[in-house]
Coordinates of C-alpha atoms in Angstrom, one line a residue:
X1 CA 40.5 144.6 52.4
X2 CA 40.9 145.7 56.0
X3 CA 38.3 148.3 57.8
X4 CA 37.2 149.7 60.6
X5 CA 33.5 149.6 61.5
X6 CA 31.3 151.8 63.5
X7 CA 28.0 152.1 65.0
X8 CA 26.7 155.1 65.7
X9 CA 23.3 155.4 67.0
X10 CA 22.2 152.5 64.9
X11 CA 24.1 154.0 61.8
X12 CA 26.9 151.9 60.4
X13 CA 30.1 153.5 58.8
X14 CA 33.3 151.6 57.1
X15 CA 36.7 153.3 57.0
X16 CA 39.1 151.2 54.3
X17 CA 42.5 151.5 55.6
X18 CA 45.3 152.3 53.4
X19 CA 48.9 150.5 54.3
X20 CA 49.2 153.4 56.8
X21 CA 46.8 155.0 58.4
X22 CA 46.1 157.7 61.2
X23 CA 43.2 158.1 63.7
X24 CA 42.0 161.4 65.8
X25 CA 40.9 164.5 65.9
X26 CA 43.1 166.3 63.4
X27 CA 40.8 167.3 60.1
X28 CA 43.9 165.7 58.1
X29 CA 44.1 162.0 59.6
X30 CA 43.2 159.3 57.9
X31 CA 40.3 158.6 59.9
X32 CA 39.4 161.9 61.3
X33 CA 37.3 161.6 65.0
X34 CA 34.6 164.0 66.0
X35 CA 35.4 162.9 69.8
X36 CA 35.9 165.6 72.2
X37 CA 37.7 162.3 74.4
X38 CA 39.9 161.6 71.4
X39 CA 43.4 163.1 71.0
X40 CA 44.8 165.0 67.8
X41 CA 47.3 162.7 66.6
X42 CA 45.6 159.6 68.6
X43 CA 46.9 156.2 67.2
X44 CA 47.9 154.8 64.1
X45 CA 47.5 151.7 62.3
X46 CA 50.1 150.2 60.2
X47 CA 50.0 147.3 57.9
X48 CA 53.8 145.3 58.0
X49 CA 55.0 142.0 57.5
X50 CA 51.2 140.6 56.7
X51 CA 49.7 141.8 59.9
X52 CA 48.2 144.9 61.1
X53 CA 49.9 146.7 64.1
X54 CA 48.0 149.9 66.0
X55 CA 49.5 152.0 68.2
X56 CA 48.9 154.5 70.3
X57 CA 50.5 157.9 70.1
X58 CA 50.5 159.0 73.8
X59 CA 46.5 159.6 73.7
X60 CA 45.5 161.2 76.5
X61 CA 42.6 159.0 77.2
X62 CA 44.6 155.8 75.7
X63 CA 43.7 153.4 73.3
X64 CA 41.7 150.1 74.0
X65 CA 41.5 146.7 72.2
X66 CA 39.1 144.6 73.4
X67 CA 39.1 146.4 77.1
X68 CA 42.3 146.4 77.8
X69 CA 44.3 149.6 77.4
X70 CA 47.3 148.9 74.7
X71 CA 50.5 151.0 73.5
X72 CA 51.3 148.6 70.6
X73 CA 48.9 145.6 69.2
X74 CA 48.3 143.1 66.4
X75 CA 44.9 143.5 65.2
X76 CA 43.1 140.1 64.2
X77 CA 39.3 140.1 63.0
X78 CA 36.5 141.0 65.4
X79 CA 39.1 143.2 67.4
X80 CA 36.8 145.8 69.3
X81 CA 38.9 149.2 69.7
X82 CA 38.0 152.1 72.0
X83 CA 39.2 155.3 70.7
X84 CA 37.4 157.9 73.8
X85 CA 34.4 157.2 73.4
X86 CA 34.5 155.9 69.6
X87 CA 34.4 152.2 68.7
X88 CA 35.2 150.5 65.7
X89 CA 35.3 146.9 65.1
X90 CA 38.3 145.9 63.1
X91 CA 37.3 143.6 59.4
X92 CA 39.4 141.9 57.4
X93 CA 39.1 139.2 55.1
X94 CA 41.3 136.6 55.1
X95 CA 43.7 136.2 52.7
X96 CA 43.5 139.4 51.4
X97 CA 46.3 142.5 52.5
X98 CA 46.8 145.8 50.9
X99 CA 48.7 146.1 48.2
X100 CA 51.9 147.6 48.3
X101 CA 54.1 149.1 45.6
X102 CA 56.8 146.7 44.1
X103 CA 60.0 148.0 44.6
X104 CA 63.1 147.3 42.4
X105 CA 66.5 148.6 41.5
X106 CA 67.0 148.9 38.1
X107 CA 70.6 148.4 36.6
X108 CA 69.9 150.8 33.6
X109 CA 73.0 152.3 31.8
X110 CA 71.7 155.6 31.7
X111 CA 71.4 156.8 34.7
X112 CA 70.2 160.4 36.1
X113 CA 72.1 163.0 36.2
X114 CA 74.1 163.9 39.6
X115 CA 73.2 167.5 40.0
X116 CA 74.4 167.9 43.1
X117 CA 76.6 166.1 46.4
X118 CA 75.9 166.9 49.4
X119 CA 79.2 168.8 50.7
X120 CA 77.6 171.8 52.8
X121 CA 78.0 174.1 49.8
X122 CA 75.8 175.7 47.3
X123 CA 73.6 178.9 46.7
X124 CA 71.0 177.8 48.6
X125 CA 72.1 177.0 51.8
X126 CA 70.4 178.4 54.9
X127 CA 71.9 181.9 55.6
X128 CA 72.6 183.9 58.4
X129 CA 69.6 186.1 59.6
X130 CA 70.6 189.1 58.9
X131 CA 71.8 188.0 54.8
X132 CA 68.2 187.4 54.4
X133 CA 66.3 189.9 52.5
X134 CA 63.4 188.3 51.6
X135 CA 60.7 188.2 54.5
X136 CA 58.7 185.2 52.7
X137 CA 62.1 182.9 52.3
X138 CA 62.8 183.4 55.7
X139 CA 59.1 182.2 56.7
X140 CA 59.3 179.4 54.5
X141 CA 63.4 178.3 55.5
X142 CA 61.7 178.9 59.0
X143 CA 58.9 175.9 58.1
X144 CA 60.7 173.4 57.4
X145 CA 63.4 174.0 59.8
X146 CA 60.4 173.6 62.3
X147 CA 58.8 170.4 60.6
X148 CA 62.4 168.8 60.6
X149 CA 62.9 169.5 64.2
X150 CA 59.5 167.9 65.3
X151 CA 60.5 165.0 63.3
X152 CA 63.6 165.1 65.0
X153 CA 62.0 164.2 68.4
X154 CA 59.5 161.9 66.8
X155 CA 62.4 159.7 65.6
X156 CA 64.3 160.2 69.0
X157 CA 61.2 158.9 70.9
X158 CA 59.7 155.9 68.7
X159 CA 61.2 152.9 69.7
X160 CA 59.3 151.0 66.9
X161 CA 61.2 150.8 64.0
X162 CA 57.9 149.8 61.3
X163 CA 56.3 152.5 62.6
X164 CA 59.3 154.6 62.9
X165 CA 60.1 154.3 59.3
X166 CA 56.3 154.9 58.6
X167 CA 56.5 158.5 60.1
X168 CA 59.4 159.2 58.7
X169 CA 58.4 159.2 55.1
X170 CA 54.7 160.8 56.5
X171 CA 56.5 164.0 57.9
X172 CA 58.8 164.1 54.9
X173 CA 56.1 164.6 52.6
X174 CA 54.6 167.5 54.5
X175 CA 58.4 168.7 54.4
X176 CA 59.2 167.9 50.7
X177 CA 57.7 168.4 47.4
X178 CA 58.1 164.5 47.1
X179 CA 55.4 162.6 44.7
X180 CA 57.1 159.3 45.7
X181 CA 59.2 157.8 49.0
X182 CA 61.3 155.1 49.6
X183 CA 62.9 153.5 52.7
X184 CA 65.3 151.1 52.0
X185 CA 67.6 149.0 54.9
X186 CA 70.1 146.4 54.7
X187 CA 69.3 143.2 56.0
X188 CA 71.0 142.1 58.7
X189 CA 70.8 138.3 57.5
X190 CA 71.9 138.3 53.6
X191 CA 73.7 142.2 53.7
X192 CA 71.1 142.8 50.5
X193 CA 69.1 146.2 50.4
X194 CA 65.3 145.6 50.7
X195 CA 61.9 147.7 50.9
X196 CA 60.8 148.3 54.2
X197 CA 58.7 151.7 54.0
X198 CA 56.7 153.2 51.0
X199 CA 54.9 156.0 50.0
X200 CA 52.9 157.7 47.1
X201 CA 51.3 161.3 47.7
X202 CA 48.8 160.3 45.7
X203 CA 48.2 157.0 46.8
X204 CA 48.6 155.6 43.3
X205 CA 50.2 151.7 44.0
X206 CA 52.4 151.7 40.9
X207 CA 55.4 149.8 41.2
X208 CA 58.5 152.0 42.0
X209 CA 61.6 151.4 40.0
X210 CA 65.1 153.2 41.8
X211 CA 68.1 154.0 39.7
X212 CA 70.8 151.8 40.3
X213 CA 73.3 154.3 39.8
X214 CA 72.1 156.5 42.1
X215 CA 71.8 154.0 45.2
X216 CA 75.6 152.6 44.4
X217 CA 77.0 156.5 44.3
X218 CA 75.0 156.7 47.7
X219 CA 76.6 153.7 49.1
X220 CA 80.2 154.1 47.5
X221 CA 80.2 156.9 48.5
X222 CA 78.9 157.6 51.9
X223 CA 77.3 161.4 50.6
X224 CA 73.8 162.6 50.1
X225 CA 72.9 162.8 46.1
X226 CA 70.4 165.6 44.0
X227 CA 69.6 164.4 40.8
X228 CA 68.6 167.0 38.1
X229 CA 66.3 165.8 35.4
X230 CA 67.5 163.3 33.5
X231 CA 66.5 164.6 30.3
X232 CA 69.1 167.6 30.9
X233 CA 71.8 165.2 30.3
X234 CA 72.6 165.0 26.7
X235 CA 73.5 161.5 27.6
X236 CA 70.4 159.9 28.8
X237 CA 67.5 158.6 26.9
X238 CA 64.1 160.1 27.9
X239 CA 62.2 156.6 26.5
X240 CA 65.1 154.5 28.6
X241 CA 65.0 156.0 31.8
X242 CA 62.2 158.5 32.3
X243 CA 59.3 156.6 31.3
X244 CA 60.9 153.3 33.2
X245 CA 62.5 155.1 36.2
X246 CA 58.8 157.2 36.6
X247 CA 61.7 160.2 38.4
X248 CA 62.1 163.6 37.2
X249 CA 64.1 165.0 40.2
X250 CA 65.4 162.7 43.1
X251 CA 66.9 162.9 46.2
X252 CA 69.0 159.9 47.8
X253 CA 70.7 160.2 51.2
X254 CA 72.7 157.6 53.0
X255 CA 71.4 156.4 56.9
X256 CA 74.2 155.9 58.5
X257 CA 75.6 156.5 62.3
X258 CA 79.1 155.9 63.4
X259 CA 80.9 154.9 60.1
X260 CA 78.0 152.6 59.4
X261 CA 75.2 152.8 56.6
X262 CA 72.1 150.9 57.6
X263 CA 69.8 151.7 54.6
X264 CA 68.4 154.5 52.6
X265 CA 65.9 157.4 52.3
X266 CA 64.9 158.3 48.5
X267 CA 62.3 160.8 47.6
X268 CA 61.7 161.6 43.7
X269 CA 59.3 163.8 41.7
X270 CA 57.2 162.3 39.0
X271 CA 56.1 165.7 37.5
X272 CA 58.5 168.4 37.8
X273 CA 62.1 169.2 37.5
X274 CA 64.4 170.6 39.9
X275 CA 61.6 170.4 42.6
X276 CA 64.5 169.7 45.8
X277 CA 66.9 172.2 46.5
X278 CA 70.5 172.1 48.1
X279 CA 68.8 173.1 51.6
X280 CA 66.2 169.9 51.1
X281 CA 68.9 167.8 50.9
X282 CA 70.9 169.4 53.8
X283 CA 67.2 169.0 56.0
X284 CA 66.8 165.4 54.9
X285 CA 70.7 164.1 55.5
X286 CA 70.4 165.8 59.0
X287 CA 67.3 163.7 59.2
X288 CA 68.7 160.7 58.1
X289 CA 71.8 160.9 60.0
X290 CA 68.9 160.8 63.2
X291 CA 67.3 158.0 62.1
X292 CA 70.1 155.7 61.2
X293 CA 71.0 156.9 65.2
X294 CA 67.2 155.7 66.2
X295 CA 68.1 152.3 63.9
X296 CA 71.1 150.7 65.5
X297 CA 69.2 151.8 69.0
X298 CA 66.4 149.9 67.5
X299 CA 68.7 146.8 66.8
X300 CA 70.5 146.8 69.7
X301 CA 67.5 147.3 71.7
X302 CA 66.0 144.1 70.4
X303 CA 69.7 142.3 71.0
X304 CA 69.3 143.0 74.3
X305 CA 65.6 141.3 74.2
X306 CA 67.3 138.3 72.7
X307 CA 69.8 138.4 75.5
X308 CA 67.4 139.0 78.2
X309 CA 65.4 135.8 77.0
X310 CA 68.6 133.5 76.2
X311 CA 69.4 134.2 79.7
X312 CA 66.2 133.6 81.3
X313 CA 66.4 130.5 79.8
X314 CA 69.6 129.1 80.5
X315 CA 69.6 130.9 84.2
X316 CA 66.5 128.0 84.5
X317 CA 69.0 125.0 83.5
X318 CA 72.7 126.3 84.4
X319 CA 74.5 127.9 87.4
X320 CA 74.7 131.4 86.7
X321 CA 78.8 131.4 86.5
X322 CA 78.0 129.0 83.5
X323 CA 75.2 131.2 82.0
X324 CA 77.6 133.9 81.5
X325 CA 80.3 132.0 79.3
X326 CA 77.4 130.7 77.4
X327 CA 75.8 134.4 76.8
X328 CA 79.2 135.7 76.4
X329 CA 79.9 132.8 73.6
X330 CA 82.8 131.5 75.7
X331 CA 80.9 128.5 75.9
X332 CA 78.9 126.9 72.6
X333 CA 76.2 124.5 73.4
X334 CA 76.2 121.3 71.5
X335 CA 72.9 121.3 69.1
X336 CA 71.5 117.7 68.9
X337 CA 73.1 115.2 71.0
X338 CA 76.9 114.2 71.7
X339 CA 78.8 111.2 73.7
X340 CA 79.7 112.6 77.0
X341 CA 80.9 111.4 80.2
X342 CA 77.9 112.5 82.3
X343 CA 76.7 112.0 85.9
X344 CA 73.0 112.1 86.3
X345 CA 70.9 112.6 89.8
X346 CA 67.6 111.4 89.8
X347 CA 65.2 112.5 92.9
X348 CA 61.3 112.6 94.0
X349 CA 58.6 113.0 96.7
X350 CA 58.3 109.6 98.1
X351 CA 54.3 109.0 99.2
X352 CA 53.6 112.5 96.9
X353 CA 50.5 110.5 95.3
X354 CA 48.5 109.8 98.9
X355 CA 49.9 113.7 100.3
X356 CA 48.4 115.7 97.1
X357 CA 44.9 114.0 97.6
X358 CA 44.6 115.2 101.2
X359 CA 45.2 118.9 100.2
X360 CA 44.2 121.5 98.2
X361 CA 45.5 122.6 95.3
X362 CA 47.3 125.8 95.9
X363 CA 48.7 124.3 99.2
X364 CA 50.1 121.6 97.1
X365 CA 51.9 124.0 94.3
X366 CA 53.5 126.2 97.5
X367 CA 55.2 123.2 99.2
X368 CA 56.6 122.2 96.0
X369 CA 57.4 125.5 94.9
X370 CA 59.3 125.8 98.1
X371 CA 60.5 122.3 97.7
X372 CA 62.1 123.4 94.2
X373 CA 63.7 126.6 95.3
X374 CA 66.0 124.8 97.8
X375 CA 66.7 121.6 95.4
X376 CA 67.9 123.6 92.4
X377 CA 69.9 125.6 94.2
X378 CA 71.7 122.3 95.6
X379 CA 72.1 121.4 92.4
X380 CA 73.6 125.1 90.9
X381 CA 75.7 125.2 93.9
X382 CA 77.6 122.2 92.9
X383 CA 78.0 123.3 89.3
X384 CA 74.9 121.0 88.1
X385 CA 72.5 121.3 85.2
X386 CA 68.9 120.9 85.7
X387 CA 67.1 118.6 82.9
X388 CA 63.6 118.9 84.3
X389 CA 60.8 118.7 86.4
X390 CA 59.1 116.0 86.5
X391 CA 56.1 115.9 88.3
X392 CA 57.2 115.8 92.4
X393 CA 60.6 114.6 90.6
X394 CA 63.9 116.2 89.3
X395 CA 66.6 114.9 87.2
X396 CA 70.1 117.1 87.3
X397 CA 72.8 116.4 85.2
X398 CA 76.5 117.0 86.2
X399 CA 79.2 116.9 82.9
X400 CA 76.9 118.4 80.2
X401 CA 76.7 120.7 78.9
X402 CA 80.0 121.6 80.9
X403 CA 82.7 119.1 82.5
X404 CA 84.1 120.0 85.7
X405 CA 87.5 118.1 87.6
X406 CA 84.9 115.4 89.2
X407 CA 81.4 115.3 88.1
X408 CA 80.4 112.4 90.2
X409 CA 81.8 113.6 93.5
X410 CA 79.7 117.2 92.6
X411 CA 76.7 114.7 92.0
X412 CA 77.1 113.4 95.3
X413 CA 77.8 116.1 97.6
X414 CA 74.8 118.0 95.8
X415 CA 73.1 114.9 97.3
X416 CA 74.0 115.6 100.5
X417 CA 73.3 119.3 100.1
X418 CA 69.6 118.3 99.1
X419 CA 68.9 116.6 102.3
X420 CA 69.9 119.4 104.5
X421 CA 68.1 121.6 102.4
X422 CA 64.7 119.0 103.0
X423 CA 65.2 119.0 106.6
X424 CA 65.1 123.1 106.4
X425 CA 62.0 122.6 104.9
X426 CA 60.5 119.9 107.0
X427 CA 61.3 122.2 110.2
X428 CA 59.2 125.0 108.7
X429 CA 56.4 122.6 108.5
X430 CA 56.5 121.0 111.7
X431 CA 56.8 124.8 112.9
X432 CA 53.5 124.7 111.2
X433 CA 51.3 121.8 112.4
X434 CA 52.1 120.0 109.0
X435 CA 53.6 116.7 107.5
X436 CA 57.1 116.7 106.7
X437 CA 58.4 115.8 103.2
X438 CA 61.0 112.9 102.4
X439 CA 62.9 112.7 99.4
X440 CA 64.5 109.4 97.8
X441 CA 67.4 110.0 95.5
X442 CA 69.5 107.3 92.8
X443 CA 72.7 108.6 91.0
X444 CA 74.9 107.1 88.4
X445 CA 77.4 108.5 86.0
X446 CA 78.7 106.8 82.8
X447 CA 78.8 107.8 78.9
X448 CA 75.4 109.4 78.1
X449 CA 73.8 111.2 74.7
X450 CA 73.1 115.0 75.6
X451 CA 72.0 117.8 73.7
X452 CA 69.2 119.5 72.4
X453 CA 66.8 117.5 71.6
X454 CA 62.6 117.8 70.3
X455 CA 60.5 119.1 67.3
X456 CA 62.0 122.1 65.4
X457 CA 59.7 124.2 67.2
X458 CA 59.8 123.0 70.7
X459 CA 63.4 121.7 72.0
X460 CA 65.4 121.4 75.5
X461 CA 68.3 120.1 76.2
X462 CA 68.7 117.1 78.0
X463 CA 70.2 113.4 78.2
X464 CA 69.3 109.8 77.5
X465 CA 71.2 106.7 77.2
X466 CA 71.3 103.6 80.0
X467 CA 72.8 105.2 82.2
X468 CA 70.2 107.6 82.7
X469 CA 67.8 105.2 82.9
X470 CA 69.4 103.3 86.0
X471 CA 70.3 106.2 87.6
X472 CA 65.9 106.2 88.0
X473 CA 66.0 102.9 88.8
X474 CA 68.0 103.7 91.6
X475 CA 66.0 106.2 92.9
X476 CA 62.8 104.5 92.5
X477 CA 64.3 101.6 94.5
X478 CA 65.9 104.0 97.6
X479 CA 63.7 104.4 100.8
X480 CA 62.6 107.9 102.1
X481 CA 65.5 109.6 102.7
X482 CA 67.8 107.2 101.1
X483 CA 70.7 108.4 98.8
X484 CA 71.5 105.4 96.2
X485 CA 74.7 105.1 94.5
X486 CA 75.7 102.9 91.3
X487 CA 79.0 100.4 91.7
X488 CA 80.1 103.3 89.2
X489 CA 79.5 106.7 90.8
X490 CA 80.7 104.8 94.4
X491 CA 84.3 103.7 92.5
X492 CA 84.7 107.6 91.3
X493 CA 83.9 108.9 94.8
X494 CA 85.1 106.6 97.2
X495 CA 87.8 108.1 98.5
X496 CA 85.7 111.2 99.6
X497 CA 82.5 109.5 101.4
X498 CA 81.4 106.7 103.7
X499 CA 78.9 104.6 101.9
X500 CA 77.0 101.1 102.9
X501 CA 76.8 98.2 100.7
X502 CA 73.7 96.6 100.4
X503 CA 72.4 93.8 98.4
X504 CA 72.0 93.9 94.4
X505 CA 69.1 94.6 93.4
X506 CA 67.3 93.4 90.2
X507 CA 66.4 96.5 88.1
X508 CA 64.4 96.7 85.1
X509 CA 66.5 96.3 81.7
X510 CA 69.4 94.7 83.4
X511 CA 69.7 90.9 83.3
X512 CA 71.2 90.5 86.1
X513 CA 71.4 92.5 89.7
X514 CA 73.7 95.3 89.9
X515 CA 75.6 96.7 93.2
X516 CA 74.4 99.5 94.9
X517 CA 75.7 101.5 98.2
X518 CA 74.0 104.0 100.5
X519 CA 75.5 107.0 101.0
X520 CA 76.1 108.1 104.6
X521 CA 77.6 111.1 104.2
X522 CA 81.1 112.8 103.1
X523 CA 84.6 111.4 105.0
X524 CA 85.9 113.6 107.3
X525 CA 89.6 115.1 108.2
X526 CA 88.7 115.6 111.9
X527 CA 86.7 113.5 114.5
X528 CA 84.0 115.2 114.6
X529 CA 81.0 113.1 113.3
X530 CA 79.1 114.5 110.3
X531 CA 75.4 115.3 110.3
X532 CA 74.6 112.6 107.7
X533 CA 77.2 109.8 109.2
X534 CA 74.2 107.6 110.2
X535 CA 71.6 104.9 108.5
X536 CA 68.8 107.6 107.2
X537 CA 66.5 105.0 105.9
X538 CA 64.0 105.6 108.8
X539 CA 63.5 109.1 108.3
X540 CA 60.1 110.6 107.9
X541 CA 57.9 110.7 104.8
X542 CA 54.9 111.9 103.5
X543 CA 52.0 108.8 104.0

């Protein structure tokens, strides 16, 4: 059973917690503080989906876990938590959670009787001020209209649905004669209604049975039901569905914000009939209609999480005009792998080894962090796909997961792009006294696997195949600030660059030596001689 532990002076005290619970200064919480540093309504601690989640109600003085000043937290054992000046030290043994009431909906024949629909009309509606004639009614009308609307803000404000729900049911009670509550949404994944908040005024942990009747004529019908007691009904069997429905009076009222019902709120009385009135139900769908509001902000809220994160993470692997077919869904990636014509751009650090021992390690992690910026956004520029890091190395892949007119040529010209980004770089550090950095680079296209690929709980997408694995070759073979190009990738591109053959070259996994050119740099239309028309196998590198 979970606790909270004090130490006061030397003098230990343990506070079980129930399911939910409330800490601060107010006589009534759960945990009531004697802490002039300590807030009214301070935190509250909630127990939901097997762990225990505290949050803090806009304390003045906040709410600490371990030192560190929290709004929301899950609580683990040996959690020290600062509330003012008061600190407990949360206990829990493993295995073991409070238990909660088992809720089921019972397909009974009998059912309650519908006393009442909620259509705006009846006796005892909320009257003008000046119909009233009893001073007391009017203080009492005057109560709960009060309670309702400070509930009203609560539900406007938490952006926590758990706890949300929690409160809900909470302020309800001081609202509503109610012995028992209910909070019932639909799941988003199997459209089934299931238990998500519970109450019992008396804190009895009976299981709670709900009429099915009732919760169909909620959902059939879209309207707010009163239920009389069922015994009224010359129909209904008091052994049937009184003693197994544990309800005497109920209340059932629909959630539900533009045309759509997300779940439930049902209260019911265990010892007395006719407890709710037609103004309880009037407060209470007002209510609901709020909360099924504060729901779909909730959900859509947490979309927009998903979103944020699915974007993050494809911004890190795709060009951004790609990123937004895929988050739009104009674009499916392939799960696992698929055949695909792929080019694939392998390049590194030559001499990185030697260079990294001379310095330190944060100088190290700029350069390359530098390095990366310019590299990747070669590669984004000319619609490319970055696989990885790898080390001082990066491997780019152009045709998955998206084909463009000519993969190869984009491959290449990112090349290009990738040296005069380099010798950016390398004039900032000459600028600065330091070495310069040189880059060798291989590239070959030809039918590759891509996809996603990994355990089920770690996965990225990328490619393998033999084609990949010459493409290294090739840039493991090319001197500093060489650019080498397969027999392949030079026959899709030749009639865009000036290349220079040079001798095959025995790889690793190939039998016999393969062609290879050099890439000089991009043909031109005028006779002015490019930047990279010349030999570059001379150029600098780091020793």
């Amino acid at each position: 059973m979970a606790k909270l532990i004090s130490n006061i002076g030397g003098k230990y005290s343990e506070y079980a917690l129930e399911n939910q619970s409330t800490i601060g200064r107010q006589p009534s919480s759960t945990i009531p503080l004697q802490d002039p540093r300590s807030s009214g309504r301070h935190a509250l601690l909630i127990f939901d989906q097997n762990q225990w989640k505290l949050r803090d109600l806009g304390s003045s003085n906040g709410t600490f876990v371990n030192d560190q000043r929290i709004e929301t937290a899950i609580l683990k054992q040996g959690d020290q938590i600062q509330f003012g000046n008061t600190v407990f030290t949360f206990s829990t043994e493993a295995g073991q959670a409070p238990s909660q009431p088992r809720v089921t909906i019972d397909s009974e024949q009998d059912a309650p009787m519908i006393h009442e629909r909620m259509d705006g009309r009846g006796h005892d509606t909320f009257l003008p001020v000046d119909e009233i004639a009893s001073i007391d009614q009017l203080k009492q009308d005057y109560e709960k209209l009060r309670i309702a609307s400070e509930l009203n803000k609560a539900i406007g404000l938490e952006a926590d649905l758990d706890i949300l729900l929690h409160r809900i049911l909470d302020e309800l009670f001081k609202l509503l004669p109610a012995d028992r509550g209910v909070i019932l949404l639909m799941d988003q994944s199997d459209h089934q209604l299931k238990p998500r908040a519970t109450k019992h005024r008396v804190g009895s942990e009976d299981d709670i049975v709900l009429s099915n009747t009732v919760i169909s004529e909620v959902f059939g019908s879209g309207a707010a039901v009163l239920t009389s007691d069922a015994t009224l009904d010359s129909r209904f069997s008091a052994a049937k569905s009184v003693m197994a429905m544990g309800m005497r009076s109920t209340m059932c009222v629909p959630m539900i914000y533009r045309q759509q019902i997300f779940g439930i709120i049902h209260l019911d009385s265990l010892f007395a009939r006719g407890v709710f009135s037609n103004k309880d139900l009037q407060i209470l769908t007002g209510l609901a209609a709020q909360a099924g509001r504060a729901i779909d902000n909730s959900y859509k809220a947490k979309e927009i999480e998903r979103s944020a994160l699915a974007r993050r993470d494809f911004e890190r692997l795709l060009p951004p005009e790609i990123v937004e077919q895929v988050i739009s869904g104009k674009v499916q990636l392939q799960r696992g792998g698929e055949l695909r014509e792929t080019t694939v751009l392998f390049s590194d650090i030559r001499g990185f080894t030697q260079w990294s021992e001379k310095h330190q390690p944060a100088h190290i992690v700029s350069i390359l962090n530098d390095y990366f910026e310019l590299m990747v956004d070669a590669i984004h520029r000319h619609h490319g796909t970055l696989d990885k890091f790898m080390g001082d190395g990066i491997m780019a892949l152009f045709g998955a997961p998206i084909a463009h007119d000519n993969d190869p040529l984009n491959a290449v010209l990112c090349s290009l792009d990738m040296l005069k980004g380099l010798a950016t770089l390398n004039e900032k550090l000459t600028s600065l006294g330091q070495e310069e950095v040189a880059i060798g680079i291989g590239i070959n296209n030809g039918p590759i696997i891509a996809g996603y690929m990994g355990s089920s709980k770690s996965m990225e997408y990328t490619a393998i195949g033999d084609h990949v694995n010459l493409a290294a070759r090739l840039c493991g073979a090319a001197v500093p600030g060489q650019i080498l190009l397969s027999d392949r990738t030079y026959d899709a591109v030749k009639e865009h660059v000036n290349v220079k053959p040079l001798d095959p070259i025995r790889v690793k996994g190939k039998s016999e030596p393969i062609s290879i050119f050099q890439l000089i740099g991009e043909k031109r239309t005028d006779t002015t001689p490019s930047a990279w028309d010349q030999d570059t196998t001379n150029s600098s590198q780091i020793d």
